[in-house]
Amino acid sequence: MPKSAESPLARSFGATLLKHEYFHGLLPREDVAILLIKHGDFLLRLSEADSLGTKLETVLSVMHDPKSRYHGHDIEARMEYLVHIIVQYSKKKCYVVPEQTFHSISDLITYYLNHTMIFRSQQIQLNRGVGLASWEFRADSLQLDQLICMFSCGEVRRGKILRKDTDPTDVAIKTVGGRSQEAKEKIRELMVQCRLLNDLYHPCVVQHFGVCLIGQPNCFVFEYVSDGRLDDWLRAHRNLKRDDLLLMVMSAGWGLEYLHQNTILHRNIAAKNCLYDKQFVKLSGFGKIKKTDSYTMKSSRKMAIKWMAPESIESSVFTQKSDVYGYGILIYEIFAVKEPYEGRSTAEAKSLVILENDRPDFPGHMMNKLSEVVKEKMWAINPEKRGTMRQIMVWMQAYTGMELRIVGGEGRSVAAIHQKMDALITKDVELQSLPGFEKTQAKTFVHKKRKK
């Protein structure tokens, strides 16, 4: 039976804070600078007062930049101009300085909208309360429906975004409950995803709609993809036609190319981290994404060794070229319908990749030219010998004849596949004669984010 997200979420913070349009719940500091733009912009949020998360503090965050010094700076620089003021409570009254107490947060805000606040020798002015961004949801705008799966500190459900003037939007809602260390780490991970993915839209990347941080559990709202994980789909449908498999390969490639165009490393390309909807493979599993061209992991984390490039295994270095290696492994998974190095231990797989330069063997029905390109241009031990995703997709489009076309404008775009009948896959074409690995550059598709 469908259930609203309102009841546990709303009650946990009380009506006093919830009634304010500028209350943002457990919004992290890192996201405040995204929302507060002008001098005097402010919002209310909650912060944990202890490491266990058992006590929450009310925080008044204000952009204090009277000389407009931050203009044109990036988010990290803008954070220096933020002032975070803890609202104190005593004897049923609240205050930011003990000399001036109020019966309610509303009274406090109203007073300082008309009077300067002296805080740590600074003259703080409140000018404009900033409401929720398009990616922040109130509890009563989300509906939780059927359970999809559970994980250690939460669950994923089908659900809906409820709007007054339009039909509900079907979504998947990941909820994270409690304030355990594991839950807090998961929330931090999902908030990183939110920051990186909110402004992106591509039909081959699972869309991130936003978050609800106003209560417990925290909710993270993603596109609902009807047929679930790609690896599960492949195992259940082993007699797929060649073009169906190639479309899976192409759509995953378009998605990864788009991420690279936006300077995002995925770092975890695998069939288990892709979703499928009978037409497109959509990249998902964004727990390790980074906004950079190159990243060196400084602390040890559990990683999927069998899917990783040699340099990532050996030196913890991740680049777009290591993503390209992972894309080659994904192509293998699509055609072989099994994990790489299946039946081997992680230690054995590591030794095979690093010491023996061993790569998985493609099944007999794999096209020879495609397997050559994977081995030579995606799995080369030297990352510099691998192609870029743009080069690879130029070649793939010429080889398969498949092109991605976006029809319509922002908010109403429809993705469609066009396939040429004279694709090179139908001919006996030598590898070196195919386009993509010369100076030829692909025309890239930059898709506007659709309206939420």
CSV table of C-alpha atoms in Angstrom, one decimal:
chain,number,residue,atom,x,y,z
A,1,MET,CA,0.0,0.0,0.0
A,2,PRO,CA,1.4,3.4,-0.9
A,3,LYS,CA,2.6,5.5,1.9
A,4,SER,CA,3.5,9.2,2.2
A,5,ALA,CA,7.0,10.1,3.3
A,6,GLU,CA,5.5,12.7,5.5
A,7,SER,CA,4.7,11.0,8.8
A,8,PRO,CA,8.2,10.0,10.1
A,9,LEU,CA,9.9,12.8,8.3
A,10,ALA,CA,7.8,15.8,9.3
A,11,ARG,CA,7.2,14.9,13.0
A,12,SER,CA,10.9,14.4,13.8
A,13,PHE,CA,11.7,18.1,13.5
A,14,GLY,CA,8.5,19.6,14.8
A,15,ALA,CA,6.1,22.1,13.3
A,16,THR,CA,8.0,25.2,14.5
A,17,LEU,CA,10.9,24.7,12.0
A,18,LEU,CA,8.9,23.0,9.3
A,19,LYS,CA,6.6,25.9,8.7
A,20,HIS,CA,9.5,28.1,7.5
A,21,GLU,CA,10.0,28.1,3.8
A,22,TYR,CA,13.7,28.7,4.4
A,23,PHE,CA,14.2,25.6,6.6
A,24,HIS,CA,16.4,23.0,4.8
A,25,GLY,CA,16.6,20.2,7.4
A,26,LEU,CA,20.0,18.4,7.6
A,27,LEU,CA,21.5,20.3,4.7
A,28,PRO,CA,25.3,19.9,4.8
A,29,ARG,CA,27.6,22.9,5.0
A,30,GLU,CA,29.0,22.1,1.5
A,31,ASP,CA,25.6,22.7,-0.1
A,32,VAL,CA,24.8,26.0,1.7
A,33,ALA,CA,27.2,28.0,-0.6
A,34,ILE,CA,25.3,26.7,-3.6
A,35,LEU,CA,22.0,28.2,-2.3
A,36,LEU,CA,23.1,31.5,-0.7
A,37,ILE,CA,24.1,33.9,-3.4
A,38,LYS,CA,23.8,37.5,-2.3
A,39,HIS,CA,24.9,39.3,0.8
A,40,GLY,CA,22.2,38.8,3.5
A,41,ASP,CA,20.8,35.6,2.0
A,42,PHE,CA,20.1,33.2,4.8
A,43,LEU,CA,18.5,29.8,5.6
A,44,LEU,CA,17.8,27.6,8.6
A,45,ARG,CA,19.2,24.1,8.9
A,46,LEU,CA,20.1,21.4,11.4
A,47,SER,CA,23.5,20.1,12.4
A,48,GLU,CA,24.6,17.3,14.6
A,49,ALA,CA,25.9,18.5,18.0
A,50,ASP,CA,27.6,15.2,18.8
A,51,SER,CA,29.3,12.4,17.0
A,52,LEU,CA,26.5,10.0,17.6
A,53,GLY,CA,23.9,12.2,16.1
A,54,THR,CA,21.7,12.1,19.1
A,55,LYS,CA,21.4,15.9,19.5
A,56,LEU,CA,20.6,18.3,16.7
A,57,GLU,CA,21.4,22.0,16.7
A,58,THR,CA,19.5,24.7,14.8
A,59,VAL,CA,21.9,26.7,12.6
A,60,LEU,CA,21.3,30.0,11.0
A,61,SER,CA,23.5,30.2,7.9
A,62,VAL,CA,24.1,33.6,6.4
A,63,MET,CA,26.0,34.9,3.4
A,64,HIS,CA,28.1,37.7,4.8
A,65,ASP,CA,29.7,39.5,1.9
A,66,PRO,CA,29.0,43.2,2.1
A,67,LYS,CA,31.6,44.2,-0.5
A,68,SER,CA,30.6,41.5,-3.0
A,69,ARG,CA,34.1,40.0,-2.8
A,70,TYR,CA,33.0,36.4,-3.6
A,71,HIS,CA,31.5,37.3,-7.0
A,72,GLY,CA,32.8,34.9,-9.7
A,73,HIS,CA,34.4,32.6,-7.2
A,74,ASP,CA,33.8,28.8,-7.1
A,75,ILE,CA,31.7,27.2,-4.4
A,76,GLU,CA,34.7,26.3,-2.2
A,77,ALA,CA,35.8,30.0,-2.2
A,78,ARG,CA,32.3,31.2,-1.5
A,79,MET,CA,32.2,29.1,1.7
A,80,GLU,CA,34.6,31.5,3.3
A,81,TYR,CA,31.9,34.2,3.3
A,82,LEU,CA,29.4,32.1,5.0
A,83,VAL,CA,28.6,32.6,8.7
A,84,HIS,CA,27.0,29.7,10.6
A,85,ILE,CA,25.3,30.8,13.8
A,86,ILE,CA,24.0,28.2,16.3
A,87,VAL,CA,20.6,29.2,17.8
A,88,GLN,CA,20.6,28.7,21.5
A,89,TYR,CA,17.7,27.6,23.6
A,90,SER,CA,17.1,28.3,27.3
A,91,LYS,CA,14.0,28.5,29.5
A,92,LYS,CA,11.7,28.1,26.5
A,93,LYS,CA,13.3,31.0,24.7
A,94,CYS,CA,15.8,31.1,21.8
A,95,TYR,CA,18.7,33.5,21.0
A,96,VAL,CA,21.9,34.1,19.2
A,97,VAL,CA,23.2,36.5,21.8
A,98,PRO,CA,22.1,36.1,25.4
A,99,GLU,CA,21.1,39.8,25.8
A,100,GLN,CA,18.3,39.4,23.2
A,101,THR,CA,15.9,36.5,23.6
A,102,PHE,CA,12.8,35.5,21.7
A,103,HIS,CA,9.8,33.3,22.2
A,104,SER,CA,10.2,31.6,18.8
A,105,ILE,CA,12.5,31.2,15.8
A,106,SER,CA,10.0,33.3,13.8
A,107,ASP,CA,10.3,36.2,16.2
A,108,LEU,CA,14.1,35.9,16.1
A,109,ILE,CA,14.2,36.0,12.3
A,110,THR,CA,11.7,38.9,12.1
A,111,TYR,CA,13.7,41.0,14.5
A,112,TYR,CA,17.0,40.5,12.7
A,113,LEU,CA,15.4,41.2,9.3
A,114,ASN,CA,15.1,44.7,10.7
A,115,HIS,CA,18.1,45.0,13.0
A,116,THR,CA,21.8,44.3,12.6
A,117,MET,CA,23.1,41.3,14.5
A,118,ILE,CA,26.5,41.5,16.1
A,119,PHE,CA,28.1,38.1,16.0
A,120,ARG,CA,31.8,37.6,16.7
A,121,SER,CA,32.5,41.3,16.0
A,122,GLN,CA,30.8,41.2,12.6
A,123,GLN,CA,27.7,43.1,11.7
A,124,ILE,CA,25.4,40.4,10.2
A,125,GLN,CA,22.4,41.5,8.2
A,126,LEU,CA,19.5,39.2,7.2
A,127,ASN,CA,17.9,40.3,3.9
A,128,ARG,CA,16.3,37.3,2.2
A,129,GLY,CA,15.3,33.8,3.4
A,130,VAL,CA,16.2,31.3,0.7
A,131,GLY,CA,13.7,28.5,0.1
A,132,LEU,CA,14.3,25.0,-1.2
A,133,ALA,CA,16.1,24.5,-4.4
A,134,SER,CA,14.6,22.5,-7.3
A,135,TRP,CA,16.5,19.4,-6.0
A,136,GLU,CA,15.2,19.7,-2.4
A,137,PHE,CA,11.9,18.0,-1.6
A,138,ARG,CA,9.6,18.4,1.3
A,139,ALA,CA,8.3,15.2,2.8
A,140,ASP,CA,4.8,15.6,1.6
A,141,SER,CA,5.9,15.9,-2.0
A,142,LEU,CA,7.2,12.3,-2.0
A,143,GLN,CA,5.2,9.1,-2.0
A,144,LEU,CA,6.9,5.8,-1.1
A,145,ASP,CA,5.5,2.6,-2.7
A,146,GLN,CA,6.7,-0.9,-3.3
A,147,LEU,CA,10.0,-2.1,-1.9
A,148,ILE,CA,12.6,-2.8,-4.5
A,149,CYS,CA,15.5,-3.9,-2.3
A,150,MET,CA,17.2,-3.4,1.1
A,151,PHE,CA,20.7,-2.5,2.1
A,152,SER,CA,22.4,-2.3,5.5
A,153,CYS,CA,21.2,1.1,6.5
A,154,GLY,CA,18.2,1.6,4.4
A,155,GLU,CA,16.1,0.5,1.4
A,156,VAL,CA,15.1,1.4,-2.1
A,157,ARG,CA,11.4,1.8,-3.0
A,158,ARG,CA,9.4,2.7,-6.1
A,159,GLY,CA,7.7,6.0,-5.5
A,160,LYS,CA,6.4,9.2,-6.9
A,161,ILE,CA,7.2,12.9,-6.9
A,162,LEU,CA,3.8,14.6,-6.2
A,163,ARG,CA,3.2,18.0,-7.8
A,164,LYS,CA,0.2,20.3,-7.7
A,165,ASP,CA,0.0,21.2,-11.4
A,166,THR,CA,1.3,18.1,-13.1
A,167,ASP,CA,1.0,14.4,-13.1
A,168,PRO,CA,3.2,12.5,-10.5
A,169,THR,CA,6.6,11.4,-11.7
A,170,ASP,CA,7.6,7.7,-11.2
A,171,VAL,CA,10.9,7.5,-9.4
A,172,ALA,CA,13.1,5.3,-7.3
A,173,ILE,CA,13.6,6.6,-3.7
A,174,LYS,CA,16.6,5.5,-1.7
A,175,THR,CA,16.1,6.0,2.0
A,176,VAL,CA,18.8,6.1,4.7
A,177,GLY,CA,17.6,5.9,8.3
A,178,GLY,CA,19.3,6.4,11.6
A,179,ARG,CA,22.4,8.2,12.6
A,180,SER,CA,24.9,5.4,12.8
A,181,GLN,CA,28.4,6.0,11.4
A,182,GLU,CA,27.6,3.8,8.4
A,183,ALA,CA,24.4,5.7,7.7
A,184,LYS,CA,26.2,9.0,8.0
A,185,GLU,CA,28.9,7.8,5.5
A,186,LYS,CA,26.2,6.7,3.1
A,187,ILE,CA,24.4,10.0,3.3
A,188,ARG,CA,27.7,11.8,2.7
A,189,GLU,CA,28.3,9.6,-0.4
A,190,LEU,CA,24.8,10.2,-1.7
A,191,MET,CA,25.1,14.0,-1.2
A,192,VAL,CA,28.3,14.0,-3.2
A,193,GLN,CA,26.4,12.3,-6.0
A,194,CYS,CA,23.6,14.9,-5.7
A,195,ARG,CA,26.1,17.8,-6.1
A,196,LEU,CA,27.7,16.2,-9.2
A,197,LEU,CA,24.6,14.9,-10.9
A,198,ASN,CA,21.9,17.4,-10.3
A,199,ASP,CA,22.7,19.6,-13.2
A,200,LEU,CA,23.2,16.7,-15.7
A,201,TYR,CA,20.8,15.0,-18.0
A,202,HIS,CA,21.5,12.3,-20.5
A,203,PRO,CA,19.3,9.4,-21.5
A,204,CYS,CA,22.1,6.9,-20.8
A,205,VAL,CA,22.8,8.1,-17.3
A,206,VAL,CA,20.4,7.5,-14.4
A,207,GLN,CA,18.9,10.9,-13.6
A,208,HIS,CA,19.2,12.3,-10.0
A,209,PHE,CA,16.1,14.3,-9.1
A,210,GLY,CA,17.1,15.5,-5.7
A,211,VAL,CA,16.9,14.8,-1.9
A,212,CYS,CA,14.6,15.2,1.1
A,213,LEU,CA,16.6,16.1,4.2
A,214,ILE,CA,13.7,17.4,6.2
A,215,GLY,CA,13.4,14.5,8.7
A,216,GLN,CA,14.2,10.8,9.0
A,217,PRO,CA,14.8,8.8,7.0
A,218,ASN,CA,16.7,11.0,4.5
A,219,CYS,CA,15.4,10.4,1.0
A,220,PHE,CA,17.4,10.4,-2.3
A,221,VAL,CA,15.3,10.5,-5.4
A,222,PHE,CA,16.5,8.9,-8.7
A,223,GLU,CA,15.0,8.0,-12.1
A,224,TYR,CA,13.1,4.7,-12.0
A,225,VAL,CA,14.4,2.3,-14.5
A,226,SER,CA,11.9,-0.5,-15.3
A,227,ASP,CA,14.0,-3.6,-15.9
A,228,GLY,CA,16.5,-3.3,-13.1
A,229,ARG,CA,20.2,-4.2,-13.0
A,230,LEU,CA,21.8,-5.0,-16.4
A,231,ASP,CA,23.7,-8.1,-15.1
A,232,ASP,CA,20.4,-9.6,-13.8
A,233,TRP,CA,18.7,-8.8,-17.1
A,234,LEU,CA,21.5,-10.5,-19.2
A,235,ARG,CA,21.3,-13.7,-17.1
A,236,ALA,CA,17.6,-13.9,-17.5
A,237,HIS,CA,17.7,-13.2,-21.3
A,238,ARG,CA,20.6,-15.2,-22.8
A,239,ASN,CA,19.3,-15.3,-26.4
A,240,LEU,CA,19.4,-11.6,-27.2
A,241,LYS,CA,20.0,-10.6,-30.8
A,242,ARG,CA,23.3,-9.1,-31.9
A,243,ASP,CA,21.8,-5.6,-32.3
A,244,ASP,CA,20.3,-5.7,-28.9
A,245,LEU,CA,23.7,-6.4,-27.4
A,246,LEU,CA,25.3,-3.7,-29.5
A,247,LEU,CA,22.7,-1.2,-28.4
A,248,MET,CA,23.6,-2.0,-24.8
A,249,VAL,CA,27.2,-1.4,-25.6
A,250,MET,CA,26.5,1.8,-27.4
A,251,SER,CA,24.2,3.3,-24.8
A,252,ALA,CA,26.6,2.7,-22.0
A,253,GLY,CA,29.4,4.3,-24.1
A,254,TRP,CA,27.3,7.4,-24.8
A,255,GLY,CA,26.6,7.7,-21.1
A,256,LEU,CA,30.3,7.4,-20.1
A,257,GLU,CA,31.3,9.8,-22.9
A,258,TYR,CA,28.9,12.3,-21.5
A,259,LEU,CA,30.3,12.0,-18.0
A,260,HIS,CA,33.8,12.5,-19.3
A,261,GLN,CA,32.6,15.6,-21.2
A,262,ASN,CA,31.5,17.0,-17.9
A,263,THR,CA,34.9,16.1,-16.2
A,264,ILE,CA,33.4,13.3,-14.1
A,265,LEU,CA,35.1,10.0,-13.5
A,266,HIS,CA,32.8,7.0,-12.8
A,267,ARG,CA,35.5,4.7,-11.4
A,268,ASN,CA,33.2,1.7,-11.1
A,269,ILE,CA,32.0,0.7,-14.5
A,270,ALA,CA,30.4,-2.8,-14.4
A,271,ALA,CA,27.2,-4.5,-15.5
A,272,LYS,CA,26.0,-4.6,-11.9
A,273,ASN,CA,26.3,-0.8,-11.8
A,274,CYS,CA,24.1,-0.3,-14.9
A,275,LEU,CA,20.3,-0.3,-15.2
A,276,TYR,CA,18.3,-1.3,-18.2
A,277,ASP,CA,14.9,-0.3,-19.6
A,278,LYS,CA,14.6,-2.5,-22.8
A,279,GLN,CA,16.2,0.2,-24.9
A,280,PHE,CA,19.0,2.0,-23.1
A,281,VAL,CA,21.6,0.9,-20.7
A,282,LYS,CA,21.8,3.7,-18.1
A,283,LEU,CA,24.9,4.2,-16.0
A,284,SER,CA,24.3,4.0,-12.3
A,285,GLY,CA,26.4,3.0,-9.2
A,286,PHE,CA,27.8,6.4,-8.6
A,287,GLY,CA,29.3,5.7,-5.2
A,288,LYS,CA,32.8,6.4,-6.4
A,289,ILE,CA,32.4,9.3,-8.8
A,290,LYS,CA,34.8,12.2,-8.8
A,291,LYS,CA,34.7,15.6,-10.4
A,292,THR,CA,38.1,15.5,-12.0
A,293,ASP,CA,40.2,14.1,-14.9
A,294,SER,CA,42.5,12.3,-12.6
A,295,TYR,CA,42.3,11.0,-9.0
A,296,THR,CA,44.7,9.2,-6.7
A,297,MET,CA,43.0,7.3,-3.9
A,298,LYS,CA,44.9,8.1,-0.7
A,299,SER,CA,43.2,5.7,1.7
A,300,SER,CA,42.5,2.1,1.2
A,301,ARG,CA,38.9,1.2,0.3
A,302,LYS,CA,37.3,-2.0,-0.8
A,303,MET,CA,37.4,-1.9,-4.6
A,304,ALA,CA,36.2,-4.2,-7.4
A,305,ILE,CA,39.6,-5.4,-8.5
A,306,LYS,CA,38.3,-7.6,-11.3
A,307,TRP,CA,36.9,-4.6,-13.1
A,308,MET,CA,39.8,-2.2,-12.5
A,309,ALA,CA,42.5,-1.1,-14.8
A,310,PRO,CA,46.1,-2.2,-14.1
A,311,GLU,CA,47.3,1.2,-13.0
A,312,SER,CA,44.3,1.6,-10.6
A,313,ILE,CA,45.1,-1.7,-9.0
A,314,GLU,CA,48.8,-1.1,-8.7
A,315,SER,CA,49.0,2.7,-7.9
A,316,SER,CA,45.4,3.6,-6.9
A,317,VAL,CA,45.3,6.1,-9.9
A,318,PHE,CA,42.0,6.7,-11.7
A,319,THR,CA,41.7,8.6,-14.9
A,320,GLN,CA,39.4,8.7,-17.9
A,321,LYS,CA,41.6,6.1,-19.4
A,322,SER,CA,40.9,3.7,-16.5
A,323,ASP,CA,37.2,4.3,-17.1
A,324,VAL,CA,37.8,3.3,-20.7
A,325,TYR,CA,39.4,0.1,-19.5
A,326,GLY,CA,36.3,-0.5,-17.4
A,327,TYR,CA,34.1,0.1,-20.4
A,328,GLY,CA,35.9,-2.7,-22.2
A,329,ILE,CA,35.2,-5.0,-19.3
A,330,LEU,CA,31.5,-4.0,-19.5
A,331,ILE,CA,31.5,-5.0,-23.2
A,332,TYR,CA,32.9,-8.4,-22.2
A,333,GLU,CA,30.2,-8.8,-19.6
A,334,ILE,CA,27.5,-8.0,-22.1
A,335,PHE,CA,28.6,-10.6,-24.6
A,336,ALA,CA,29.9,-13.3,-22.2
A,337,VAL,CA,27.0,-12.9,-19.7
A,338,LYS,CA,29.4,-13.4,-16.8
A,339,GLU,CA,31.8,-11.5,-14.6
A,340,PRO,CA,35.4,-11.1,-15.6
A,341,TYR,CA,37.7,-13.7,-14.2
A,342,GLU,CA,34.7,-15.7,-13.0
A,343,GLY,CA,35.7,-18.5,-10.6
A,344,ARG,CA,39.0,-16.7,-9.7
A,345,SER,CA,39.7,-15.1,-6.4
A,346,THR,CA,40.4,-11.4,-6.2
A,347,ALA,CA,44.1,-12.1,-5.5
A,348,GLU,CA,44.3,-14.4,-8.6
A,349,ALA,CA,42.6,-11.8,-10.7
A,350,LYS,CA,45.0,-9.1,-9.5
A,351,SER,CA,48.0,-11.3,-10.4
A,352,LEU,CA,46.6,-12.1,-13.8
A,353,VAL,CA,46.0,-8.4,-14.7
A,354,ILE,CA,49.3,-7.0,-13.2
A,355,LEU,CA,51.9,-9.7,-13.6
A,356,GLU,CA,50.6,-11.6,-16.7
A,357,ASN,CA,48.8,-8.8,-18.6
A,358,ASP,CA,45.9,-11.3,-18.9
A,359,ARG,CA,42.5,-10.2,-20.2
A,360,PRO,CA,39.2,-12.1,-20.3
A,361,ASP,CA,38.6,-14.2,-23.4
A,362,PHE,CA,35.6,-13.1,-25.5
A,363,PRO,CA,33.0,-15.8,-26.5
A,364,GLY,CA,32.9,-17.2,-30.0
A,365,HIS,CA,29.9,-15.1,-31.1
A,366,MET,CA,31.7,-11.8,-30.4
A,367,MET,CA,32.5,-9.8,-33.6
A,368,ASN,CA,36.2,-10.0,-34.3
A,369,LYS,CA,36.7,-6.3,-35.1
A,370,LEU,CA,35.0,-5.2,-31.9
A,371,SER,CA,37.0,-7.6,-29.8
A,372,GLU,CA,40.2,-6.3,-31.5
A,373,VAL,CA,39.3,-2.7,-30.6
A,374,VAL,CA,38.5,-3.6,-27.0
A,375,LYS,CA,41.8,-5.4,-26.6
A,376,GLU,CA,44.0,-2.8,-28.4
A,377,LYS,CA,42.2,0.5,-27.6
A,378,MET,CA,40.6,-0.2,-24.2
A,379,TRP,CA,42.7,-2.9,-22.5
A,380,ALA,CA,46.2,-1.7,-23.4
A,381,ILE,CA,48.4,-1.9,-20.3
A,382,ASN,CA,49.7,1.6,-21.0
A,383,PRO,CA,46.8,4.0,-20.4
A,384,GLU,CA,48.3,6.4,-23.1
A,385,LYS,CA,47.7,3.6,-25.7
A,386,ARG,CA,44.0,3.5,-24.9
A,387,GLY,CA,41.5,5.7,-26.8
A,388,THR,CA,39.4,8.4,-25.3
A,389,MET,CA,35.7,7.8,-25.0
A,390,ARG,CA,35.1,10.3,-27.8
A,391,GLN,CA,37.5,8.4,-30.1
A,392,ILE,CA,36.0,5.1,-29.2
A,393,MET,CA,32.4,6.3,-29.8
A,394,VAL,CA,33.4,7.7,-33.2
A,395,TRP,CA,34.6,4.3,-34.1
A,396,MET,CA,31.6,2.5,-32.5
A,397,GLN,CA,29.1,4.7,-34.3
A,398,ALA,CA,30.9,4.0,-37.7
A,399,TYR,CA,31.1,0.3,-36.9
A,400,THR,CA,27.5,-0.3,-35.7
A,401,GLY,CA,25.8,2.5,-37.7
A,402,MET,CA,24.0,3.5,-34.5
A,403,GLU,CA,23.6,7.1,-33.6
A,404,LEU,CA,21.8,8.7,-30.6
A,405,ARG,CA,19.4,11.5,-31.6
A,406,ILE,CA,17.6,13.8,-29.1
A,407,VAL,CA,14.3,15.2,-30.4
A,408,GLY,CA,12.6,18.1,-28.7
A,409,GLY,CA,13.6,20.9,-26.3
A,410,GLU,CA,14.2,21.2,-22.6
A,411,GLY,CA,11.7,19.3,-20.5
A,412,ARG,CA,10.2,17.4,-23.4
A,413,SER,CA,13.2,15.8,-25.0
A,414,VAL,CA,12.9,12.2,-26.4
A,415,ALA,CA,16.0,10.1,-27.2
A,416,ALA,CA,15.9,7.8,-30.2
A,417,ILE,CA,18.3,5.5,-32.0
A,418,HIS,CA,19.0,5.8,-35.7
A,419,GLN,CA,20.9,3.0,-37.4
A,420,LYS,CA,22.4,3.1,-40.9
A,421,MET,CA,21.8,0.1,-43.0
A,422,ASP,CA,25.4,0.3,-44.5
A,423,ALA,CA,27.2,0.1,-41.2
A,424,LEU,CA,30.7,-1.2,-41.3
A,425,ILE,CA,29.8,-4.2,-39.1
A,426,THR,CA,28.2,-5.7,-42.2
A,427,LYS,CA,31.5,-5.6,-44.1
A,428,ASP,CA,34.9,-7.2,-43.7
A,429,VAL,CA,36.7,-4.1,-42.8
A,430,GLU,CA,40.3,-4.0,-41.4
A,431,LEU,CA,40.8,-2.4,-38.0
A,432,GLN,CA,43.3,0.3,-39.2
A,433,SER,CA,40.8,1.5,-41.9
A,434,LEU,CA,38.1,2.4,-39.5
A,435,PRO,CA,37.6,6.0,-38.2
A,436,GLY,CA,37.9,7.1,-34.6
A,437,PHE,CA,41.5,6.8,-33.7
A,438,GLU,CA,42.9,9.5,-36.0
A,439,LYS,CA,42.4,13.2,-35.5
A,440,THR,CA,38.7,12.9,-36.4
A,441,GLN,CA,36.5,14.3,-33.7
A,442,ALA,CA,33.0,13.2,-33.0
A,443,LYS,CA,30.1,15.7,-32.9
A,444,THR,CA,29.1,15.6,-29.2
A,445,PHE,CA,25.6,15.7,-27.8
A,446,VAL,CA,25.2,18.1,-25.0
A,447,HIS,CA,21.8,17.6,-23.5
A,448,LYS,CA,20.0,20.1,-21.4
A,449,LYS,CA,18.7,19.0,-18.0
A,450,ARG,CA,15.0,18.3,-18.2
A,451,LYS,CA,12.7,20.1,-15.9
A,452,LYS,CA,11.8,18.4,-12.6
